[in-house]
Amino acid sequence: MGDDRKTERLTALSDGIFAIAMTLLVLDVHIPPGLTDKGFRDAVGDVVPDLGAYALSFMILSAFWHDNRRIVALVPRFDGPALQLALIWLGAIALIPFPTSLLSEYAYEPLAVAVYAGSVSLTNLLELAVLKSGLRVARPDGPAARATARAVATDLCGTACVFGATVPLAFLLSPAAAMWSWLALVPVKIVLGRRSRRPLSG
């Protein structure tokens, strides 16, 4: 019973952190009052990168939250290293608005793009570590649960690899090339998703 309450508290904490992080994303999207007609039009154009960074990070956080729900269903008890890793991962989630702000304001700077991509990649790896650590305590029971665990791990690995690979691209090619490379995540997820749904041998 105590383990159930601990997991419930962790889930409540994670939901709260996700809600706050998602809300903080929108703070960079604003237009100052009292502008002239030309100033207003310029401000609307200037806010487009902020909207893009907001939408991207909101989708990424939504994916993290969805995977976390699946992990909690697979690992009903978080304790020891799994709990510690989960708290570290939540700290990384709470930090996402910072690299998002960097991306929206300095998308032309290689360091800003690299920090964003590195943050997303690291957060994926931390969530993968939470999954792996939790599965050492509570192994999935049944083929459906094992397939779900494999699908979550595959999804996290694919996202981490795509964003991680674009960190050097931001410096070697250009920030724009690195950001456009994030679109590779779509076919990567499709291919990895199909492979993870294949029947498990044995």
Coordinates of N, CA and C in Angstrom, one line a residue:
M1 N 0.8 -1.2 0.0 CA 0.0 0.0 0.0 C 0.9 1.3 0.0
G2 N 2.0 1.2 0.8 CA 2.9 2.3 0.8 C 3.5 2.6 -0.5
D3 N 3.9 1.6 -1.3 CA 4.4 1.7 -2.6 C 3.4 2.3 -3.5
D4 N 2.1 2.0 -3.4 CA 1.1 2.5 -4.3 C 1.0 4.0 -4.0
R5 N 1.0 4.4 -2.7 CA 0.9 5.9 -2.4 C 2.1 6.6 -2.9
K6 N 3.3 6.0 -2.9 CA 4.5 6.7 -3.3 C 4.4 6.9 -4.9
T7 N 3.9 5.9 -5.6 CA 3.8 6.0 -7.0 C 2.7 7.1 -7.4
E8 N 1.6 7.1 -6.6 CA 0.6 8.1 -6.8 C 1.1 9.5 -6.6
R9 N 2.0 9.7 -5.5 CA 2.6 11.0 -5.3 C 3.5 11.4 -6.4
L10 N 4.3 10.4 -6.9 CA 5.2 10.7 -8.0 C 4.4 11.1 -9.2
T11 N 3.3 10.4 -9.5 CA 2.5 10.7 -10.7 C 1.9 12.1 -10.5
A12 N 1.4 12.5 -9.3 CA 0.8 13.8 -9.1 C 1.9 14.9 -9.3
L13 N 3.1 14.6 -8.8 CA 4.2 15.6 -8.9 C 4.6 15.7 -10.4
S14 N 4.7 14.6 -11.1 CA 5.0 14.8 -12.5 C 4.0 15.5 -13.3
D15 N 2.7 15.3 -13.0 CA 1.6 16.0 -13.7 C 1.7 17.5 -13.4
G16 N 2.0 17.8 -12.2 CA 2.1 19.2 -11.8 C 3.3 19.9 -12.5
I17 N 4.4 19.2 -12.6 CA 5.6 19.8 -13.3 C 5.4 19.9 -14.8
F18 N 4.7 18.9 -15.4 CA 4.4 19.1 -16.8 C 3.5 20.2 -17.0
A19 N 2.5 20.4 -16.2 CA 1.5 21.5 -16.3 C 2.2 22.8 -16.2
I20 N 3.1 23.0 -15.3 CA 3.9 24.2 -15.1 C 4.8 24.5 -16.3
A21 N 5.5 23.4 -16.7 CA 6.5 23.6 -17.8 C 5.7 24.0 -19.1
M22 N 4.6 23.3 -19.4 CA 3.9 23.6 -20.6 C 3.3 25.1 -20.5
T23 N 2.9 25.5 -19.3 CA 2.4 26.9 -19.2 C 3.5 27.9 -19.4
L24 N 4.7 27.6 -18.8 CA 5.8 28.6 -19.0 C 6.2 28.8 -20.4
L25 N 6.0 27.7 -21.2 CA 6.4 27.9 -22.6 C 5.7 29.0 -23.3
V26 N 4.5 29.4 -22.9 CA 3.8 30.4 -23.6 C 4.1 31.8 -23.2
L27 N 4.9 31.9 -22.1 CA 5.3 33.3 -21.6 C 6.1 34.1 -22.6
D28 N 6.8 33.4 -23.5 CA 7.6 34.1 -24.5 C 6.8 34.6 -25.7
V29 N 5.6 34.1 -25.8 CA 4.7 34.5 -26.9 C 3.9 35.7 -26.4
H30 N 4.3 36.9 -26.8 CA 3.5 38.1 -26.4 C 3.9 39.2 -27.3
I31 N 2.9 40.2 -27.4 CA 3.1 41.4 -28.2 C 2.9 42.5 -27.3
P32 N 3.8 43.5 -27.2 CA 3.6 44.6 -26.2 C 2.5 45.5 -26.7
P33 N 1.8 46.1 -25.7 CA 0.7 47.1 -26.1 C 1.2 48.4 -26.6
G34 N 0.3 49.2 -27.1 CA 0.6 50.6 -27.5 C 1.5 50.7 -28.7
L35 N 1.5 49.7 -29.6 CA 2.3 49.8 -30.8 C 1.6 50.6 -31.9
T36 N 2.4 51.2 -32.8 CA 1.8 51.7 -34.0 C 1.4 50.6 -35.0
D37 N 0.7 51.0 -36.1 CA 0.3 50.0 -37.0 C 1.5 49.2 -37.6
K38 N 2.6 49.9 -38.0 CA 3.7 49.2 -38.5 C 4.4 48.4 -37.4
G39 N 4.5 49.0 -36.2 CA 5.1 48.3 -35.0 C 4.3 47.0 -34.7
F40 N 3.0 47.1 -34.8 CA 2.2 45.9 -34.5 C 2.5 44.8 -35.6
R41 N 2.5 45.2 -36.9 CA 2.8 44.2 -37.9 C 4.2 43.6 -37.7
D42 N 5.1 44.4 -37.4 CA 6.5 43.9 -37.2 C 6.5 42.9 -36.0
A43 N 5.8 43.3 -34.9 CA 5.7 42.5 -33.7 C 5.1 41.1 -34.0
V44 N 4.0 41.1 -34.8 CA 3.4 39.9 -35.2 C 4.4 39.0 -35.9
G45 N 5.1 39.6 -36.8 CA 6.2 38.8 -37.6 C 7.2 38.3 -36.6
D46 N 7.6 39.1 -35.7 CA 8.7 38.7 -34.7 C 8.2 37.6 -33.8
V47 N 6.9 37.4 -33.6 CA 6.5 36.4 -32.6 C 6.3 35.0 -33.3
V48 N 6.5 35.0 -34.6 CA 6.3 33.7 -35.3 C 7.4 32.7 -34.8
P49 N 8.7 33.0 -34.6 CA 9.6 32.1 -34.1 C 9.3 31.6 -32.7
D50 N 8.7 32.5 -31.9 CA 8.3 32.1 -30.5 C 7.2 31.1 -30.6
L51 N 6.2 31.3 -31.5 CA 5.1 30.3 -31.6 C 5.7 29.0 -32.1
G52 N 6.7 29.0 -33.0 CA 7.2 27.8 -33.5 C 7.9 27.0 -32.4
A53 N 8.7 27.7 -31.6 CA 9.4 27.1 -30.5 C 8.4 26.6 -29.5
Y54 N 7.4 27.3 -29.2 CA 6.3 26.9 -28.3 C 5.7 25.6 -28.8
A55 N 5.3 25.6 -30.0 CA 4.6 24.4 -30.6 C 5.5 23.2 -30.5
L56 N 6.8 23.4 -30.9 CA 7.7 22.2 -30.9 C 7.9 21.7 -29.5
S57 N 8.1 22.6 -28.5 CA 8.4 22.1 -27.2 C 7.1 21.5 -26.5
F58 N 5.9 22.1 -26.9 CA 4.7 21.5 -26.3 C 4.5 20.1 -26.8
M59 N 4.8 19.9 -28.1 CA 4.6 18.5 -28.6 C 5.6 17.6 -28.0
I60 N 6.9 18.0 -27.8 CA 7.9 17.2 -27.1 C 7.5 16.9 -25.7
L61 N 7.0 17.9 -25.0 CA 6.6 17.6 -23.6 C 5.4 16.7 -23.6
S62 N 4.5 16.8 -24.5 CA 3.3 15.9 -24.6 C 3.8 14.5 -24.8
A63 N 4.8 14.3 -25.7 CA 5.3 12.9 -25.9 C 6.0 12.4 -24.6
F64 N 6.7 13.2 -23.9 CA 7.3 12.8 -22.7 C 6.2 12.4 -21.7
W65 N 5.2 13.2 -21.6 CA 4.1 12.9 -20.6 C 3.4 11.6 -21.0
H66 N 3.2 11.4 -22.3 CA 2.5 10.1 -22.8 C 3.4 8.9 -22.4
D67 N 4.7 9.0 -22.7 CA 5.6 7.9 -22.4 C 5.7 7.6 -20.9
N68 N 5.6 8.7 -20.1 CA 5.7 8.6 -18.7 C 4.4 7.8 -18.2
R69 N 3.3 8.1 -18.8 CA 2.1 7.3 -18.4 C 2.2 5.9 -18.7
R70 N 2.8 5.5 -19.8 CA 3.0 4.1 -20.2 C 4.0 3.5 -19.3
I71 N 5.0 4.2 -18.9 CA 6.0 3.7 -18.0 C 5.4 3.4 -16.6
V72 N 4.6 4.3 -16.1 CA 4.0 4.1 -14.8 C 3.1 2.9 -14.8
A73 N 2.4 2.7 -16.0 CA 1.6 1.5 -16.1 C 2.4 0.2 -16.1
L74 N 3.6 0.3 -16.6 CA 4.5 -0.9 -16.7 C 5.2 -1.1 -15.3
V75 N 5.5 0.0 -14.7 CA 6.3 -0.1 -13.4 C 5.4 0.5 -12.3
P76 N 4.6 -0.3 -11.6 CA 3.7 0.2 -10.6 C 4.4 0.6 -9.3
R77 N 5.7 0.3 -9.2 CA 6.4 0.6 -7.9 C 7.8 1.3 -8.3
F78 N 7.9 2.6 -7.8 CA 9.1 3.3 -7.9 C 9.8 3.4 -6.6
D79 N 11.1 3.0 -6.5 CA 11.8 3.0 -5.3 C 13.3 3.0 -5.6
G80 N 14.1 3.4 -4.7 CA 15.6 3.4 -4.9 C 16.0 4.1 -6.1
P81 N 16.9 3.5 -6.9 CA 17.5 4.2 -8.1 C 16.4 4.6 -9.1
A82 N 15.3 3.9 -9.2 CA 14.3 4.2 -10.2 C 13.6 5.5 -9.7
L83 N 13.4 5.7 -8.4 CA 12.8 6.9 -7.9 C 13.7 8.1 -8.1
Q84 N 15.0 7.9 -7.8 CA 16.0 9.0 -7.9 C 16.1 9.4 -9.4
L85 N 16.2 8.5 -10.3 CA 16.2 8.8 -11.7 C 15.0 9.5 -12.2
A86 N 13.8 9.1 -11.6 CA 12.6 9.8 -12.0 C 12.6 11.3 -11.6
L87 N 13.1 11.5 -10.4 CA 13.2 12.9 -9.9 C 14.2 13.7 -10.7
I88 N 15.3 13.1 -11.1 CA 16.3 13.8 -12.0 C 15.6 14.1 -13.3
W89 N 14.9 13.2 -13.8 CA 14.2 13.4 -15.1 C 13.2 14.5 -15.0
L90 N 12.5 14.5 -13.9 CA 11.5 15.6 -13.8 C 12.2 17.0 -13.7
G91 N 13.4 17.0 -13.1 CA 14.1 18.2 -13.1 C 14.5 18.7 -14.5
A92 N 14.8 17.7 -15.4 CA 15.1 18.1 -16.8 C 13.9 18.5 -17.5
I93 N 12.7 18.0 -17.2 CA 11.5 18.4 -17.8 C 11.2 19.8 -17.4
A94 N 11.4 20.2 -16.1 CA 11.1 21.5 -15.6 C 12.0 22.6 -16.3
L95 N 13.2 22.1 -16.8 CA 14.2 23.0 -17.4 C 13.9 23.3 -18.9
I96 N 13.0 22.5 -19.5 CA 12.8 22.6 -20.9 C 12.4 24.1 -21.4
P97 N 11.6 24.8 -20.6 CA 11.3 26.2 -21.0 C 12.5 27.1 -21.3
F98 N 13.6 26.8 -20.5 CA 14.8 27.6 -20.8 C 15.4 27.4 -22.1
P99 N 15.8 26.2 -22.6 CA 16.3 26.0 -23.9 C 15.3 26.4 -25.0
T100 N 14.0 26.3 -24.7 CA 12.9 26.8 -25.6 C 13.0 28.3 -25.8
S101 N 13.2 29.0 -24.7 CA 13.4 30.5 -24.8 C 14.7 30.8 -25.6
L102 N 15.7 30.1 -25.4 CA 17.0 30.3 -26.2 C 16.7 30.1 -27.7
L103 N 16.0 29.0 -28.0 CA 15.7 28.7 -29.4 C 14.8 29.8 -30.0
S104 N 13.8 30.3 -29.3 CA 12.9 31.3 -29.9 C 13.6 32.6 -30.1
E105 N 14.6 33.0 -29.2 CA 15.2 34.3 -29.3 C 16.5 34.2 -30.2
Y106 N 17.2 33.1 -30.2 CA 18.5 33.0 -30.8 C 18.6 31.8 -31.7
A107 N 17.6 31.5 -32.5 CA 17.7 30.4 -33.4 C 18.8 30.4 -34.4
Y108 N 19.4 31.6 -34.6 CA 20.5 31.8 -35.6 C 21.8 31.4 -34.9
E109 N 21.9 31.2 -33.6 CA 23.1 30.9 -32.9 C 23.3 29.4 -32.8
P110 N 24.4 28.9 -33.2 CA 24.6 27.4 -33.1 C 24.5 26.9 -31.7
L111 N 25.0 27.7 -30.7 CA 25.0 27.2 -29.3 C 23.6 27.1 -28.8
A112 N 22.7 28.0 -29.2 CA 21.3 28.0 -28.7 C 20.6 26.7 -29.3
V113 N 20.8 26.4 -30.6 CA 20.2 25.2 -31.2 C 20.8 24.0 -30.6
A114 N 22.1 24.0 -30.3 CA 22.8 22.8 -29.7 C 22.3 22.6 -28.3
V115 N 22.1 23.6 -27.5 CA 21.6 23.5 -26.2 C 20.2 22.9 -26.2
Y116 N 19.4 23.4 -27.1 CA 18.0 22.8 -27.2 C 18.0 21.3 -27.6
A117 N 18.7 21.0 -28.6 CA 18.8 19.6 -29.1 C 19.4 18.7 -28.0
G118 N 20.5 19.2 -27.4 CA 21.1 18.4 -26.3 C 20.2 18.2 -25.1
S119 N 19.4 19.2 -24.8 CA 18.5 19.1 -23.6 C 17.4 18.1 -23.9
V120 N 16.8 18.1 -25.1 CA 15.8 17.1 -25.5 C 16.4 15.7 -25.5
S121 N 17.6 15.6 -26.1 CA 18.2 14.2 -26.2 C 18.5 13.7 -24.8
L122 N 19.1 14.5 -23.9 CA 19.4 14.1 -22.5 C 18.1 13.7 -21.8
T123 N 17.0 14.5 -21.9 CA 15.8 14.2 -21.2 C 15.2 12.9 -21.7
N124 N 15.4 12.6 -23.0 CA 14.9 11.3 -23.5 C 15.7 10.1 -22.9
L125 N 17.0 10.3 -22.8 CA 17.9 9.3 -22.2 C 17.6 9.1 -20.7
L126 N 17.3 10.2 -20.0 CA 16.9 10.1 -18.6 C 15.6 9.3 -18.4
E127 N 14.7 9.6 -19.3 CA 13.4 8.8 -19.2 C 13.6 7.3 -19.6
L128 N 14.5 7.1 -20.5 CA 14.8 5.7 -20.8 C 15.5 5.0 -19.6
A129 N 16.4 5.7 -18.9 CA 17.0 5.2 -17.7 C 15.9 4.9 -16.6
V130 N 14.9 5.8 -16.5 CA 13.8 5.5 -15.6 C 13.1 4.2 -15.9
L131 N 12.8 4.0 -17.2 CA 12.2 2.8 -17.7 C 13.0 1.6 -17.4
K132 N 14.3 1.6 -17.8 CA 15.1 0.4 -17.6 C 15.3 0.1 -16.1
S133 N 15.5 1.2 -15.3 CA 15.7 0.9 -13.8 C 14.4 0.4 -13.2
G134 N 13.3 0.9 -13.6 CA 12.0 0.4 -13.1 C 11.7 -1.0 -13.5
L135 N 12.1 -1.4 -14.7 CA 11.9 -2.8 -15.2 C 12.7 -3.8 -14.5
R136 N 13.8 -3.4 -13.9 CA 14.7 -4.3 -13.1 C 13.9 -4.7 -11.9
V137 N 13.0 -3.8 -11.4 CA 12.3 -4.1 -10.2 C 11.0 -4.9 -10.5
A138 N 10.3 -4.4 -11.5 CA 9.0 -5.1 -11.9 C 9.0 -5.4 -13.4
R139 N 9.3 -6.6 -13.7 CA 9.4 -7.0 -15.1 C 8.0 -7.1 -15.7
P140 N 7.8 -6.7 -17.0 CA 6.5 -6.7 -17.7 C 6.0 -8.2 -17.7
D141 N 4.7 -8.3 -17.4 CA 4.1 -9.6 -17.3 C 3.2 -9.7 -18.5
G142 N 3.6 -10.6 -19.4 CA 2.8 -10.9 -20.6 C 3.3 -10.2 -21.8
P143 N 3.0 -10.8 -23.0 CA 3.5 -10.2 -24.3 C 3.1 -8.8 -24.6
A144 N 1.9 -8.4 -24.2 CA 1.4 -7.0 -24.4 C 2.3 -6.0 -23.7
A145 N 2.5 -6.3 -22.4 CA 3.3 -5.4 -21.6 C 4.8 -5.4 -22.1
R146 N 5.3 -6.5 -22.5 CA 6.7 -6.5 -23.0 C 6.8 -5.7 -24.3
A147 N 5.7 -5.8 -25.1 CA 5.7 -5.1 -26.4 C 5.6 -3.6 -26.1
T148 N 4.8 -3.2 -25.1 CA 4.7 -1.8 -24.7 C 6.1 -1.2 -24.2
A149 N 6.7 -2.0 -23.4 CA 8.0 -1.6 -22.9 C 9.0 -1.4 -24.0
R150 N 9.0 -2.4 -25.0 CA 9.9 -2.3 -26.1 C 9.6 -1.0 -27.0
A151 N 8.3 -0.8 -27.2 CA 7.9 0.4 -28.0 C 8.3 1.7 -27.3
V152 N 8.1 1.8 -26.0 CA 8.5 3.0 -25.3 C 10.0 3.2 -25.4
A153 N 10.8 2.2 -25.1 CA 12.3 2.2 -25.2 C 12.7 2.6 -26.6
T154 N 12.1 2.0 -27.6 CA 12.5 2.3 -29.0 C 12.2 3.8 -29.3
D155 N 11.0 4.3 -28.9 CA 10.7 5.7 -29.2 C 11.6 6.6 -28.5
L156 N 12.0 6.4 -27.3 CA 12.9 7.2 -26.5 C 14.3 7.2 -27.2
C157 N 14.8 6.0 -27.6 CA 16.1 5.9 -28.2 C 16.1 6.7 -29.5
G158 N 15.1 6.5 -30.3 CA 15.0 7.2 -31.6 C 15.1 8.7 -31.5
T159 N 14.3 9.2 -30.6 CA 14.2 10.7 -30.4 C 15.6 11.2 -29.9
A160 N 16.1 10.5 -28.9 CA 17.4 10.9 -28.3 C 18.5 10.9 -29.4
C161 N 18.5 9.9 -30.3 CA 19.5 9.8 -31.4 C 19.4 11.0 -32.4
V162 N 18.1 11.2 -32.8 CA 17.9 12.3 -33.8 C 18.3 13.7 -33.2
F163 N 17.9 14.0 -32.0 CA 18.3 15.3 -31.5 C 19.7 15.4 -31.1
G164 N 20.2 14.3 -30.6 CA 21.7 14.2 -30.2 C 22.6 14.4 -31.5
A165 N 22.2 13.8 -32.6 CA 23.0 13.9 -33.8 C 23.0 15.3 -34.4
T166 N 22.0 16.1 -34.1 CA 22.0 17.5 -34.6 C 22.8 18.5 -33.8
V167 N 23.3 18.1 -32.6 CA 24.1 19.0 -31.8 C 25.3 19.4 -32.6
P168 N 26.1 18.5 -33.1 CA 27.3 18.9 -33.9 C 26.9 19.6 -35.2
L169 N 25.8 19.2 -35.8 CA 25.4 19.8 -37.1 C 25.2 21.3 -36.9
A170 N 24.7 21.7 -35.8 CA 24.5 23.2 -35.6 C 25.8 24.0 -35.7
F171 N 26.9 23.3 -35.3 CA 28.2 24.0 -35.4 C 28.9 23.7 -36.8
L172 N 28.8 22.5 -37.3 CA 29.5 22.1 -38.5 C 28.8 22.6 -39.8
L173 N 27.5 22.6 -39.8 CA 26.8 23.1 -41.0 C 26.1 24.5 -40.7
S174 N 25.0 24.5 -40.0 CA 24.3 25.7 -39.7 C 23.2 25.4 -38.7
P175 N 22.8 26.4 -37.9 CA 21.6 26.1 -37.0 C 20.4 25.7 -37.8
A176 N 20.2 26.3 -38.9 CA 19.0 26.0 -39.7 C 19.0 24.6 -40.2
A177 N 20.2 24.1 -40.6 CA 20.3 22.7 -41.1 C 20.0 21.8 -39.9
A178 N 20.5 22.1 -38.7 CA 20.2 21.2 -37.6 C 18.8 21.2 -37.3
M179 N 18.1 22.3 -37.3 CA 16.6 22.4 -37.0 C 15.8 21.6 -38.1
W180 N 16.2 21.8 -39.3 CA 15.5 21.1 -40.4 C 15.7 19.5 -40.2
S181 N 16.8 19.2 -39.7 CA 17.1 17.7 -39.5 C 16.2 17.1 -38.5
W182 N 15.6 17.9 -37.6 CA 14.7 17.4 -36.6 C 13.5 16.7 -37.3
L183 N 13.2 17.1 -38.5 CA 12.1 16.5 -39.3 C 12.4 15.0 -39.6
A184 N 13.6 14.6 -39.5 CA 13.9 13.2 -39.7 C 13.3 12.3 -38.6
L185 N 12.9 13.0 -37.5 CA 12.2 12.2 -36.4 C 10.9 11.5 -36.9
V186 N 10.3 12.2 -37.9 CA 9.0 11.6 -38.4 C 9.2 10.2 -39.0
P187 N 10.0 10.1 -40.0 CA 10.2 8.7 -40.6 C 10.9 7.8 -39.6
V188 N 11.8 8.3 -38.8 CA 12.5 7.4 -37.8 C 11.5 6.8 -36.9
K189 N 10.5 7.6 -36.4 CA 9.5 7.1 -35.5 C 8.6 6.1 -36.2
I190 N 8.3 6.4 -37.4 CA 7.4 5.4 -38.2 C 8.1 4.1 -38.3
V191 N 9.4 4.1 -38.7 CA 10.1 2.9 -38.9 C 10.3 2.1 -37.6
L192 N 10.8 2.8 -36.6 CA 11.0 2.2 -35.3 C 9.7 1.7 -34.7
G193 N 8.6 2.4 -34.9 CA 7.4 2.0 -34.4 C 6.9 0.7 -35.0
R194 N 7.1 0.6 -36.3 CA 6.7 -0.7 -37.0 C 7.5 -1.8 -36.5
R195 N 8.8 -1.6 -36.3 CA 9.7 -2.7 -35.8 C 9.4 -3.1 -34.4
S196 N 9.0 -2.1 -33.5 CA 8.7 -2.4 -32.1 C 7.4 -3.2 -32.0
R197 N 6.5 -3.1 -33.0 CA 5.3 -3.8 -32.9 C 5.4 -5.2 -33.5
R198 N 6.5 -5.6 -34.0 CA 6.7 -7.0 -34.5 C 6.6 -7.9 -33.3
P199 N 6.1 -9.1 -33.6 CA 5.9 -10.1 -32.5 C 7.3 -10.4 -31.9
L200 N 7.3 -10.5 -30.6 CA 8.5 -10.9 -29.9 C 8.9 -12.4 -30.1
S201 N 10.1 -12.7 -30.4 CA 10.5 -14.1 -30.6 C 10.7 -14.7 -29.2
G202 N 10.3 -15.9 -29.1 CA 10.4 -16.6 -27.8 C 9.2 -16.3 -27.0

